[in-house]
Short mmCIF file of C-alpha atoms in Angstrom, two decimals:
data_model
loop_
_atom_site.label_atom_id
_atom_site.label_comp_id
_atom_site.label_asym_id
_atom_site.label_seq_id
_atom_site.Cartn_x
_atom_site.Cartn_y
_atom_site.Cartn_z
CA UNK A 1 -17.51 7.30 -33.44
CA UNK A 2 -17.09 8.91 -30.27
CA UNK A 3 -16.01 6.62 -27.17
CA UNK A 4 -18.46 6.78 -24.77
CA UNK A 5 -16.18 6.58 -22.03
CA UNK A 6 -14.22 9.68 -22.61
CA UNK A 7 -16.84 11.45 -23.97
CA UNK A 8 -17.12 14.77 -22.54
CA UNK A 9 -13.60 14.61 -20.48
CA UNK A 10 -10.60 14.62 -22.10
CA UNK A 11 -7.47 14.19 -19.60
CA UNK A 12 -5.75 15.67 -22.25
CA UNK A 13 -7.36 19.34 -22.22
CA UNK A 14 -6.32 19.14 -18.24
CA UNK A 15 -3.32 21.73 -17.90
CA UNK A 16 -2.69 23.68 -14.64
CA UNK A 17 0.46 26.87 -14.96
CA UNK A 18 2.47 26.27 -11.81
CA UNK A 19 3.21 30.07 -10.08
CA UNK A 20 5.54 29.30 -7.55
CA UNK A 21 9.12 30.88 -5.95
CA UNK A 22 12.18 29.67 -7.79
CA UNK A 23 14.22 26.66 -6.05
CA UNK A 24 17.89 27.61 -6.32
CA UNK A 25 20.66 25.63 -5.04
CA UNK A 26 21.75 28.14 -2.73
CA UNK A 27 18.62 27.62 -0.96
CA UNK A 28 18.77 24.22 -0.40
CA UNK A 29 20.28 22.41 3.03
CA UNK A 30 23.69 21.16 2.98
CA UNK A 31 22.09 17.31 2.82
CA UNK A 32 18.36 15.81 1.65
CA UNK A 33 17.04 15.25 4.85
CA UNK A 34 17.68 18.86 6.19
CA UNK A 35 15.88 19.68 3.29
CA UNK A 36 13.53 17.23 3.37
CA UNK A 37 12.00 18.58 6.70
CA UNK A 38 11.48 21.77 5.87
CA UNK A 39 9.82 20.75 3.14
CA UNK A 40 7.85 18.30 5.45
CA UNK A 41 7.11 20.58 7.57
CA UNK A 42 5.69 23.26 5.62
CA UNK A 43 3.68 20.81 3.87
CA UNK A 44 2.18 19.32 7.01
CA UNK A 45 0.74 22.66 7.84
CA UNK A 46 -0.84 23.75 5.06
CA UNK A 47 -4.52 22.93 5.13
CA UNK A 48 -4.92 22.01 1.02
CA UNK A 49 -2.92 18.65 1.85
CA UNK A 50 -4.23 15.65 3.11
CA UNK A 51 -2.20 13.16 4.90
CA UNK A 52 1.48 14.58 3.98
CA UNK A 53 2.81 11.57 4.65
CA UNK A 54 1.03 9.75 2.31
CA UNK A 55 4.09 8.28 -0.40
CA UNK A 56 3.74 6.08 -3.74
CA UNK A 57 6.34 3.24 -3.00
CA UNK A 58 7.39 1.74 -6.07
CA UNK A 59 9.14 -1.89 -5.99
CA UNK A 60 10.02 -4.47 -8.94
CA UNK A 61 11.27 -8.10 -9.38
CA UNK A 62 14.26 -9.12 -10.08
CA UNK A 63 13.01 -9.36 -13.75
CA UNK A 64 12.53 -5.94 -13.53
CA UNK A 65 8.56 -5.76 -13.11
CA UNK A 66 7.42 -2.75 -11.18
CA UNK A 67 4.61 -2.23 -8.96
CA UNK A 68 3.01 0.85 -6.78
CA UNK A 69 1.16 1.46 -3.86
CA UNK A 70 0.67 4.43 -1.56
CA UNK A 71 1.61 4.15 1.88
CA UNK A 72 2.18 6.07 5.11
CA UNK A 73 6.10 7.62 6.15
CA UNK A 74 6.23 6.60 9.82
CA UNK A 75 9.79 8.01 10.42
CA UNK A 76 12.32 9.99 8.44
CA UNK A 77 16.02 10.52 10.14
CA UNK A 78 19.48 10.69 8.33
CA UNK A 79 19.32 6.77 8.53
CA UNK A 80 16.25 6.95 5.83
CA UNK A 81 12.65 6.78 5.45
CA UNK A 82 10.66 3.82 7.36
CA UNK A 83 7.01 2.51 6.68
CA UNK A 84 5.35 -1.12 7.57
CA UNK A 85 4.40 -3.60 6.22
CA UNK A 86 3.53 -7.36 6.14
CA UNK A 87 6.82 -9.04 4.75
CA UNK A 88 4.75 -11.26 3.17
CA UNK A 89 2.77 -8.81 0.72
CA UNK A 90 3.84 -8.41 -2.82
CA UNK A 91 6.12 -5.64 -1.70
CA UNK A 92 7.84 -7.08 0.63
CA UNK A 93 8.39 -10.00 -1.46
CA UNK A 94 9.64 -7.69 -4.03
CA UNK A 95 12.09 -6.40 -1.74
CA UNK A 96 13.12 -9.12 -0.39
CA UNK A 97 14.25 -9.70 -3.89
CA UNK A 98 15.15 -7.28 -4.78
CA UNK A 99 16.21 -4.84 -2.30
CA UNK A 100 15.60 -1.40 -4.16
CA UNK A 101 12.63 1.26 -3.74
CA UNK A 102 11.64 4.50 -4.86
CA UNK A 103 8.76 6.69 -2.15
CA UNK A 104 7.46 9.68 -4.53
CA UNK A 105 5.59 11.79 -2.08
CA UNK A 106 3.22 13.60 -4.38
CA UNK A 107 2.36 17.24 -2.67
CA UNK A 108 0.01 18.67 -5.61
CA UNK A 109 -1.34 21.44 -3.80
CA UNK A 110 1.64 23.09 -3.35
CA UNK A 111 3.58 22.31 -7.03
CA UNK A 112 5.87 19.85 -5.03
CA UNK A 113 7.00 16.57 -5.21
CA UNK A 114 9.89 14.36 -3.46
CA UNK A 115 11.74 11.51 -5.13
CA UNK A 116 13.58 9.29 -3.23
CA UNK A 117 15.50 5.68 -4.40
CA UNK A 118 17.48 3.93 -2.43
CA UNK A 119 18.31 0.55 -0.55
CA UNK A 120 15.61 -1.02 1.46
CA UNK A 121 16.44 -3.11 4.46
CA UNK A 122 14.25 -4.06 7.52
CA UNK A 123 14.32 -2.09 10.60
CA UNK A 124 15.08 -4.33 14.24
CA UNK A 125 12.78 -5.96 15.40
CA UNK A 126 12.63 -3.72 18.70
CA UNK A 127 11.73 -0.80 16.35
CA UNK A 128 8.94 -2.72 14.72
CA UNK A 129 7.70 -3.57 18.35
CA UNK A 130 7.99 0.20 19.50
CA UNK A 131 5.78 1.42 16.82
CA UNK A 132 3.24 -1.82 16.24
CA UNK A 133 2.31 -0.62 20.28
CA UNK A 134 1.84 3.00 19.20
CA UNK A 135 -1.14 1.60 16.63
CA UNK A 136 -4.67 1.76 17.80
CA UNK A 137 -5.93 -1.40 18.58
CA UNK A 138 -8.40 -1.97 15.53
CA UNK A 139 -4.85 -1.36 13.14
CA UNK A 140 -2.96 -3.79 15.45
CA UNK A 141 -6.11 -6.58 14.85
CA UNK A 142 -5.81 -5.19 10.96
CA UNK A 143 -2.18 -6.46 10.65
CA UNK A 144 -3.41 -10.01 12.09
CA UNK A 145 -6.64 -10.16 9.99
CA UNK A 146 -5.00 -9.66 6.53
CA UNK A 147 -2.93 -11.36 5.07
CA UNK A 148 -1.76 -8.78 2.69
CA UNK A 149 -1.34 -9.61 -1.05
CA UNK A 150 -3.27 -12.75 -0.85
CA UNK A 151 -6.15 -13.78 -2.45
CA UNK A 152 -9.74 -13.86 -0.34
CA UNK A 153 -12.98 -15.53 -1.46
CA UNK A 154 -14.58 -11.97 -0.19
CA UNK A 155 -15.09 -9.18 2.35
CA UNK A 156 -16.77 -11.27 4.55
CA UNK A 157 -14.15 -13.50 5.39
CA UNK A 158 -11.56 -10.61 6.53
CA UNK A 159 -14.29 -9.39 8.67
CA UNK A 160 -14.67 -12.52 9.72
CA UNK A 161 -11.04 -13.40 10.92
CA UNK A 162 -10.82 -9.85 12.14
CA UNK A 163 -14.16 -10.62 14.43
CA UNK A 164 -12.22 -13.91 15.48
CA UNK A 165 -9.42 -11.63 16.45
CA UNK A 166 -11.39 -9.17 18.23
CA UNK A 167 -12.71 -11.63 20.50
CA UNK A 168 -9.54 -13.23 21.45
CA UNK A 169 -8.13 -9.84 22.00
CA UNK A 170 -10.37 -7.29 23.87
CA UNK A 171 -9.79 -3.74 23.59
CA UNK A 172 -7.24 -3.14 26.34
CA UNK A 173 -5.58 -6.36 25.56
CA UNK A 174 -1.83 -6.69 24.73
CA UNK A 175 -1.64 -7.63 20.98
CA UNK A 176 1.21 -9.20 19.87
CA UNK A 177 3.24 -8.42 16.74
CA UNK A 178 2.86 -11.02 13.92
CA UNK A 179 5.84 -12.04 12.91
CA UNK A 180 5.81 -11.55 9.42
CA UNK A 181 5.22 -8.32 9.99
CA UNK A 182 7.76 -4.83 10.86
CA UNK A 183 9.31 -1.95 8.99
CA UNK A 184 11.32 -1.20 6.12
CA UNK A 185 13.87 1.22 6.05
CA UNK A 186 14.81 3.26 2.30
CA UNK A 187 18.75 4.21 2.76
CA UNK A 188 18.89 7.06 0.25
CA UNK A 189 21.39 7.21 -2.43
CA UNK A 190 19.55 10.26 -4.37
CA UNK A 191 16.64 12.53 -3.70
CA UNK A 192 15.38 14.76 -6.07
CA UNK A 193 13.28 17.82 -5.26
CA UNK A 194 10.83 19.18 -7.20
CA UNK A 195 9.42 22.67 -7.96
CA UNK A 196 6.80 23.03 -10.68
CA UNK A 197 6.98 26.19 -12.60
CA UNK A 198 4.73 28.22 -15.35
CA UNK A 199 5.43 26.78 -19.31
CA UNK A 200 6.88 23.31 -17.52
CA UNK A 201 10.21 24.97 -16.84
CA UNK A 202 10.38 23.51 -13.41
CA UNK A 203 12.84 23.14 -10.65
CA UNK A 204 14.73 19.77 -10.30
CA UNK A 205 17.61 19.47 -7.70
CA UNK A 206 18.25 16.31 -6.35
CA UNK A 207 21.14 15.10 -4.11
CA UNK A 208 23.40 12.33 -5.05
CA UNK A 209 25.25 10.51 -2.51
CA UNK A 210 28.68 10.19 -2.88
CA UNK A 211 31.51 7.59 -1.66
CA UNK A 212 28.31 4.45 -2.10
CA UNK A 213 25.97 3.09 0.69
CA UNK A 214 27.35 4.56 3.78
CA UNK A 215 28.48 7.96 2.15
CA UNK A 216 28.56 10.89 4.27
CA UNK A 217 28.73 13.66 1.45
CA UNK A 218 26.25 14.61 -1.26
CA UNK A 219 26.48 16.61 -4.58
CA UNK A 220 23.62 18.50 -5.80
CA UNK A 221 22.70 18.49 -9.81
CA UNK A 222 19.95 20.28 -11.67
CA UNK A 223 17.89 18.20 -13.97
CA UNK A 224 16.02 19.18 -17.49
CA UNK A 225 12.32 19.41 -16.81
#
């Protein structure tokens, strides 16, 4: 019997042949956020993606249990890569945890993708301040209204609590930053860079760090597709 919820569209008759340049080490910066940026910034200019930035972060409990959600790079220097969050929300529980991530930034349009794992630590809290007064003012009533993670009877009540918010806060008005709530910071100790290629034979180079957390030097190894 066929299933009527597949019928017609079979994910597995979906195939695209990568036709790309090659990705030799030679061409690669001496260290993964050199490269990183070019990448970055070829990618933010090409008109077939949307939101470059955009990154799966993947966390898991100390039992091991992984979760996913996509969220937006705010910075990238050779300290790491920093988003926000509510400390409070599953992944920031997670890493509070257990303080690992992977950020896959998936750039399909152009056969590409970025791996990076690493150590996650909070940023200071003058850096979460800095960039929480950068927001516009609906996003800074946002990270009051929602307590993310939780569970809500419905849509109504966020609205609700962000109407409550809105009035005790007028556009123009200095918001303050709740406290649960600031940046996280992914110290790389690998990033992996990814080429796709005709018949699956695709690029993989990724940078280990070398000498631990704090290393200065990196190796680069080429992985099976």
């Amino acid at each position: 019997m066929t299933d009527p919820v597949n019928e017609g569209l079979d994910p597995a008759d979906m195939r695209e042949q990568y036709r790309t340049t090659e990705l030799s080490v030679a061409d690669l910066a001496p260290e993964p956020i050199a490269q990183f940026s070019r990448w970055f910034k070829e990618t933010a200019t090409s008109p077939a993606i949307h939101e470059p930035n955009a990154m799966v972060v993947s966390t898991a409990t100390p039992d091991g249990r992984p979760s996913s959600r996509t969220v937006l790079l705010k910075h990238y220097d050779r300290a790491g890569f920093v988003f926000f969050t509510n400390y409070d929300s599953r992944k920031g529980a997670e890493l509070t945890a257990n303080p690992y991530a992977s950020l896959l930034f998936p750039w399909h349009p152009l056969a590409r993708q970025v791996v990076v794992t690493g150590r996650a630590e909070r940023v200071g809290r003058d850096e979460t301040v800095a960039y929480f007064r950068t927001r516009p003012h609906g996003s800074q009533l946002g990270a009051w209204a929602s307590r993310q993670s939780s569970v809500i009877a419905s849509r109504a009540e966020l609205l609700a609590r962000y109407e409550e918010l809105a009035a005790r806060y007028p556009e123009g008005a200095q918001v303050p930053v709740p406290p649960e709530w600031g940046g996280i910071r992914v110290v790389p100790d690998a990033v992996e860079f990814w080429q796709g290629h005709e018949n699956r034979l695709h690029d993989r180079l990724r940078y280990v760090r070398e000498g631990g957390e704090g290393g200065e030097t990196w190796r680069v190894e080429r992985l099976a597709p």
